[in-house]
Coordinates of C-alpha atoms in Angstrom, one line a residue:
M215 CA 188.6 -70.0 155.8
S216 CA 189.3 -70.0 152.1
A217 CA 191.0 -72.8 150.3
S218 CA 194.1 -70.5 149.9
S219 CA 194.5 -70.2 153.7
P220 CA 196.6 -72.9 155.5
N221 CA 195.1 -74.3 158.7
P222 CA 196.6 -72.2 161.5
H223 CA 196.8 -75.2 163.8
D224 CA 199.0 -77.3 161.3
R225 CA 202.4 -75.9 162.1
P226 CA 205.6 -77.2 163.8
S227 CA 206.0 -76.9 167.6
G228 CA 207.8 -73.8 168.7
T229 CA 206.6 -71.7 165.8
T230 CA 203.8 -69.3 165.0
H231 CA 202.4 -67.8 161.9
F232 CA 203.6 -64.7 160.2
G233 CA 201.1 -64.4 157.5
F234 CA 201.2 -67.8 155.8
R235 CA 204.8 -68.5 156.9
D236 CA 205.7 -70.5 159.9
V237 CA 208.4 -68.6 161.9
P238 CA 210.0 -69.2 165.3
T239 CA 207.6 -67.8 168.0
G240 CA 210.3 -65.4 169.3
D241 CA 210.8 -63.8 165.8
K242 CA 207.2 -62.7 165.1
Q243 CA 207.2 -59.6 167.2
K244 CA 210.3 -58.3 165.4
L245 CA 208.9 -59.2 161.9
V246 CA 205.5 -57.5 162.7
G247 CA 207.4 -54.5 164.0
Q248 CA 209.3 -54.2 160.7
V249 CA 206.0 -54.3 158.8
F250 CA 204.4 -51.4 160.8
S251 CA 207.6 -49.3 160.9
S252 CA 207.5 -49.6 157.1
V253 CA 203.9 -48.6 156.7
A254 CA 203.5 -46.1 159.6
S255 CA 203.7 -42.9 157.5
K256 CA 201.2 -44.2 154.9
Y257 CA 199.0 -46.2 157.3
D258 CA 195.9 -44.0 157.2
L259 CA 196.1 -43.5 153.4
M260 CA 196.4 -47.3 152.9
N261 CA 193.5 -48.0 155.2
D262 CA 191.4 -45.8 153.0
L263 CA 192.6 -47.5 149.9
M264 CA 192.2 -51.0 151.3
S265 CA 188.7 -50.5 152.6
L266 CA 187.5 -47.8 150.2
G267 CA 187.1 -45.6 153.3
V268 CA 184.7 -48.0 155.0
H269 CA 187.1 -48.5 157.9
R270 CA 186.1 -45.0 159.1
V271 CA 182.5 -46.1 159.4
W272 CA 183.5 -49.3 161.3
K273 CA 185.6 -47.3 163.8
R274 CA 182.9 -44.7 164.4
Y275 CA 180.3 -47.5 165.1
F276 CA 182.9 -49.3 167.3
V277 CA 183.3 -46.2 169.5
A278 CA 179.7 -45.0 169.4
T279 CA 178.5 -48.4 170.8
A280 CA 181.2 -48.6 173.5
Q281 CA 180.4 -48.6 177.2
V282 CA 182.1 -45.4 178.3
K283 CA 181.3 -42.1 179.9
R284 CA 182.9 -38.8 180.7
G285 CA 185.7 -39.1 183.3
D286 CA 186.5 -42.7 182.5
R287 CA 190.0 -44.0 182.1
V288 CA 190.4 -45.9 178.7
L289 CA 193.2 -48.0 177.3
D290 CA 193.4 -48.1 173.5
L291 CA 195.8 -50.9 172.6
A292 CA 197.5 -51.1 169.2
G293 CA 196.4 -47.4 169.1
G294 CA 198.7 -46.6 166.2
T295 CA 197.8 -43.4 164.4
G296 CA 195.1 -42.5 167.0
D297 CA 191.9 -43.1 165.1
I298 CA 190.1 -44.7 168.0
A299 CA 191.6 -42.5 170.7
L300 CA 190.5 -39.4 168.8
L301 CA 186.9 -40.7 168.4
L302 CA 186.9 -41.6 172.1
R303 CA 188.1 -38.2 173.2
D304 CA 184.8 -36.3 173.1
R305 CA 183.1 -39.2 175.0
V306 CA 185.7 -39.4 177.8
L307 CA 187.1 -36.0 178.5
R308 CA 185.3 -33.4 180.7
Q309 CA 186.2 -30.1 182.3
A310 CA 187.2 -30.7 185.9
Q311 CA 189.1 -28.8 188.5
D312 CA 190.8 -32.0 189.6
A313 CA 192.8 -33.5 186.7
R314 CA 192.2 -37.0 188.1
D315 CA 188.5 -36.6 187.4
Q316 CA 188.9 -35.3 183.8
G317 CA 189.2 -38.7 182.2
C318 CA 192.1 -40.0 180.2
I319 CA 192.9 -42.1 177.1
V320 CA 196.1 -44.1 177.2
L321 CA 197.2 -44.7 173.6
G322 CA 199.4 -47.7 173.6
D323 CA 201.3 -49.4 170.8
I324 CA 204.3 -51.8 170.7
N325 CA 205.6 -50.0 167.6
G326 CA 207.4 -46.7 168.3
A327 CA 207.0 -45.4 164.8
M328 CA 203.2 -45.9 164.8
L329 CA 203.0 -44.3 168.3
R330 CA 204.9 -41.2 167.1
V331 CA 202.6 -40.8 164.1
G332 CA 199.6 -40.8 166.4
R333 CA 201.2 -38.4 168.9
D334 CA 202.3 -36.0 166.1
R335 CA 198.8 -36.2 164.5
M336 CA 197.1 -35.2 167.8
T337 CA 199.5 -32.4 168.3
D338 CA 199.0 -31.1 164.8
M339 CA 195.2 -31.1 165.4
G340 CA 195.6 -29.3 168.7
K341 CA 194.2 -32.3 170.6
V342 CA 196.9 -32.3 173.3
G343 CA 194.9 -32.8 176.5
G344 CA 193.6 -36.1 177.9
F345 CA 196.1 -38.4 176.1
E346 CA 199.0 -40.5 177.4
Y347 CA 201.3 -42.3 175.0
V348 CA 202.9 -45.5 176.1
Q349 CA 205.0 -48.0 174.1
M350 CA 203.9 -51.4 175.4
N351 CA 203.5 -55.0 174.6
A352 CA 199.8 -56.1 174.8
E353 CA 200.9 -59.4 176.3
K354 CA 202.5 -57.8 179.3
L355 CA 200.7 -54.5 180.1
P356 CA 202.6 -52.1 182.5
F357 CA 199.5 -51.3 184.6
P358 CA 198.1 -52.5 187.9
D359 CA 195.0 -54.7 188.1
A360 CA 191.7 -52.8 187.7
S361 CA 193.1 -49.7 186.1
F362 CA 190.7 -49.0 183.3
D363 CA 186.9 -48.6 182.7
L364 CA 187.3 -49.6 179.0
V365 CA 189.9 -51.4 177.0
T366 CA 189.8 -51.3 173.2
I367 CA 191.9 -52.9 170.4
A368 CA 191.1 -52.2 166.8
F369 CA 192.8 -54.1 163.9
G370 CA 195.7 -55.0 166.2
L371 CA 194.9 -58.3 167.9
R372 CA 195.7 -60.4 164.8
N373 CA 199.3 -59.1 164.9
V374 CA 199.9 -60.2 168.5
T375 CA 202.0 -63.3 168.9
D376 CA 200.2 -64.7 172.0
K377 CA 196.6 -63.6 171.6
D378 CA 195.4 -65.5 174.7
A379 CA 198.0 -63.7 176.9
A380 CA 196.8 -60.3 175.5
L381 CA 193.2 -61.1 176.2
R382 CA 194.1 -62.2 179.8
E383 CA 196.0 -58.9 180.3
M384 CA 193.0 -56.9 179.0
Q385 CA 190.8 -58.7 181.5
R386 CA 193.3 -58.1 184.3
V387 CA 193.6 -54.3 183.9
L388 CA 189.8 -53.8 183.6
K389 CA 187.8 -52.6 186.6
V390 CA 184.9 -54.8 187.7
G391 CA 182.0 -53.9 185.4
G392 CA 184.4 -52.6 182.7
Q393 CA 184.1 -53.6 179.0
A394 CA 186.7 -54.9 176.5
R395 CA 186.1 -54.3 172.8
V396 CA 187.9 -55.9 169.9
L397 CA 187.4 -54.6 166.3
E398 CA 189.1 -57.0 163.9
F399 CA 188.9 -58.4 160.4
S400 CA 187.0 -61.7 160.6
Q401 CA 185.5 -64.4 158.5
V402 CA 183.2 -63.4 155.5
K403 CA 179.9 -65.2 155.7
A404 CA 178.5 -65.1 152.1
D405 CA 180.0 -67.8 150.0
W406 CA 179.5 -65.8 146.8
F407 CA 181.6 -62.9 148.2
K408 CA 184.6 -65.0 149.3
P409 CA 186.4 -65.3 145.9
I410 CA 185.9 -61.5 145.3
Y411 CA 187.3 -60.8 148.8
D412 CA 190.3 -63.1 148.2
F413 CA 191.0 -61.5 144.8
H414 CA 191.0 -58.0 146.4
S415 CA 193.1 -59.2 149.3
F416 CA 195.8 -61.1 147.5
N417 CA 195.9 -59.3 144.1
V418 CA 194.8 -55.7 144.7
L419 CA 196.2 -54.9 148.1
P420 CA 199.8 -55.7 147.4
K421 CA 199.7 -53.7 144.2
L422 CA 198.2 -50.7 146.1
G423 CA 201.0 -51.1 148.7
K424 CA 203.6 -51.1 146.0
L425 CA 202.1 -48.1 144.2
F426 CA 201.3 -45.8 147.2
A427 CA 203.6 -47.0 149.9
G428 CA 206.5 -48.6 147.9
D429 CA 205.9 -51.8 149.9
A430 CA 204.1 -54.7 148.4
D431 CA 205.4 -57.3 150.9
S432 CA 203.9 -55.6 154.0
Y433 CA 200.5 -55.5 152.5
Q434 CA 200.8 -59.1 151.4
Y435 CA 201.4 -59.9 155.0
L436 CA 198.4 -57.8 156.2
A437 CA 196.1 -59.7 153.8
E438 CA 197.5 -63.1 155.0
S439 CA 197.3 -62.1 158.7
I440 CA 193.5 -61.5 158.2
R441 CA 193.0 -65.1 157.0
K442 CA 195.0 -66.5 159.9
H443 CA 193.0 -64.6 162.6
P444 CA 190.5 -66.7 164.6
P445 CA 187.0 -66.5 163.2
Q446 CA 184.1 -65.1 165.2
E447 CA 183.1 -68.1 167.3
E448 CA 186.7 -69.1 168.0
L449 CA 187.6 -65.6 169.2
K450 CA 184.5 -65.5 171.4
S451 CA 185.6 -68.8 173.0
M452 CA 189.1 -67.3 173.5
M453 CA 187.6 -64.3 175.3
Q454 CA 185.6 -66.5 177.6
A455 CA 188.7 -68.6 178.4
A456 CA 190.5 -65.4 179.3
G457 CA 187.9 -64.7 182.0
F458 CA 185.5 -62.4 180.3
A459 CA 181.8 -62.7 180.9
R460 CA 178.8 -61.9 178.6
C461 CA 181.0 -62.4 175.5
D462 CA 179.3 -61.6 172.2
Y463 CA 180.1 -60.3 168.8
K464 CA 178.5 -58.3 166.0
N465 CA 179.4 -58.8 162.3
L466 CA 179.8 -55.7 160.2
S467 CA 179.8 -55.7 156.4
G468 CA 178.9 -59.3 156.1
G469 CA 181.6 -60.5 158.5
I470 CA 184.5 -58.7 156.8
V471 CA 185.0 -57.3 160.3
A472 CA 183.4 -58.1 163.7
I473 CA 183.2 -56.3 167.0
H474 CA 183.7 -58.6 170.0
T475 CA 182.7 -57.5 173.5
G476 CA 183.3 -58.9 177.0
Y477 CA 182.9 -57.7 180.5
K478 CA 184.8 -58.2 183.8
V479 CA 182.6 -59.4 186.6

């Protein structure tokens, strides 16, 4: 954690972090919703600008190394504009006389504006089959136990108010033997790179947000939320506490992001 990042555990009772601000726990969901409603139409463009396009490589690797096969049922949480769901589609869908055997990807997001962007994008691309779109809260998933073969969440867990609850829900809806995968910004490992990364996050990103999306504040929040997210070992421990087995992680790009995995046994 950089010197500019307050300790996430040093905050008053009954509050949680919204970026570097302490806010009442009940207010975070609404505040995060306002951020993503604001950036929804420019989200893919801003991801390219924020990561110089590297987020596309991270996502491809995330999907390519997932434990999934044709005919599986997959839940993609915080699915937003559909990047992960689209990459999963060719690995999951198959031609089948019985639609139940075809495979399915449930694209879920708590934010209706983001979900509409994803649905419209798939429709425009002609990718209409095999997807379900559900507006949902990751902390209280509207599915029975053991509903999915794979559960993914990419760049969304850090925005969840109660991350432990979301991880428990991911574990609950997985089938025995199923895999959960979390792709998220994490803690940079190289000391020499940390000041460069901080400068990009807190000086460049808000300016890009203002220039291309007309919204500097939302991108300031996004940069702050990355610093408040649990680092690699802490998130691994959280997944173990949620009931996952064989938990592990892999750093990408020197720890700028990490892929965490866990299994239901």
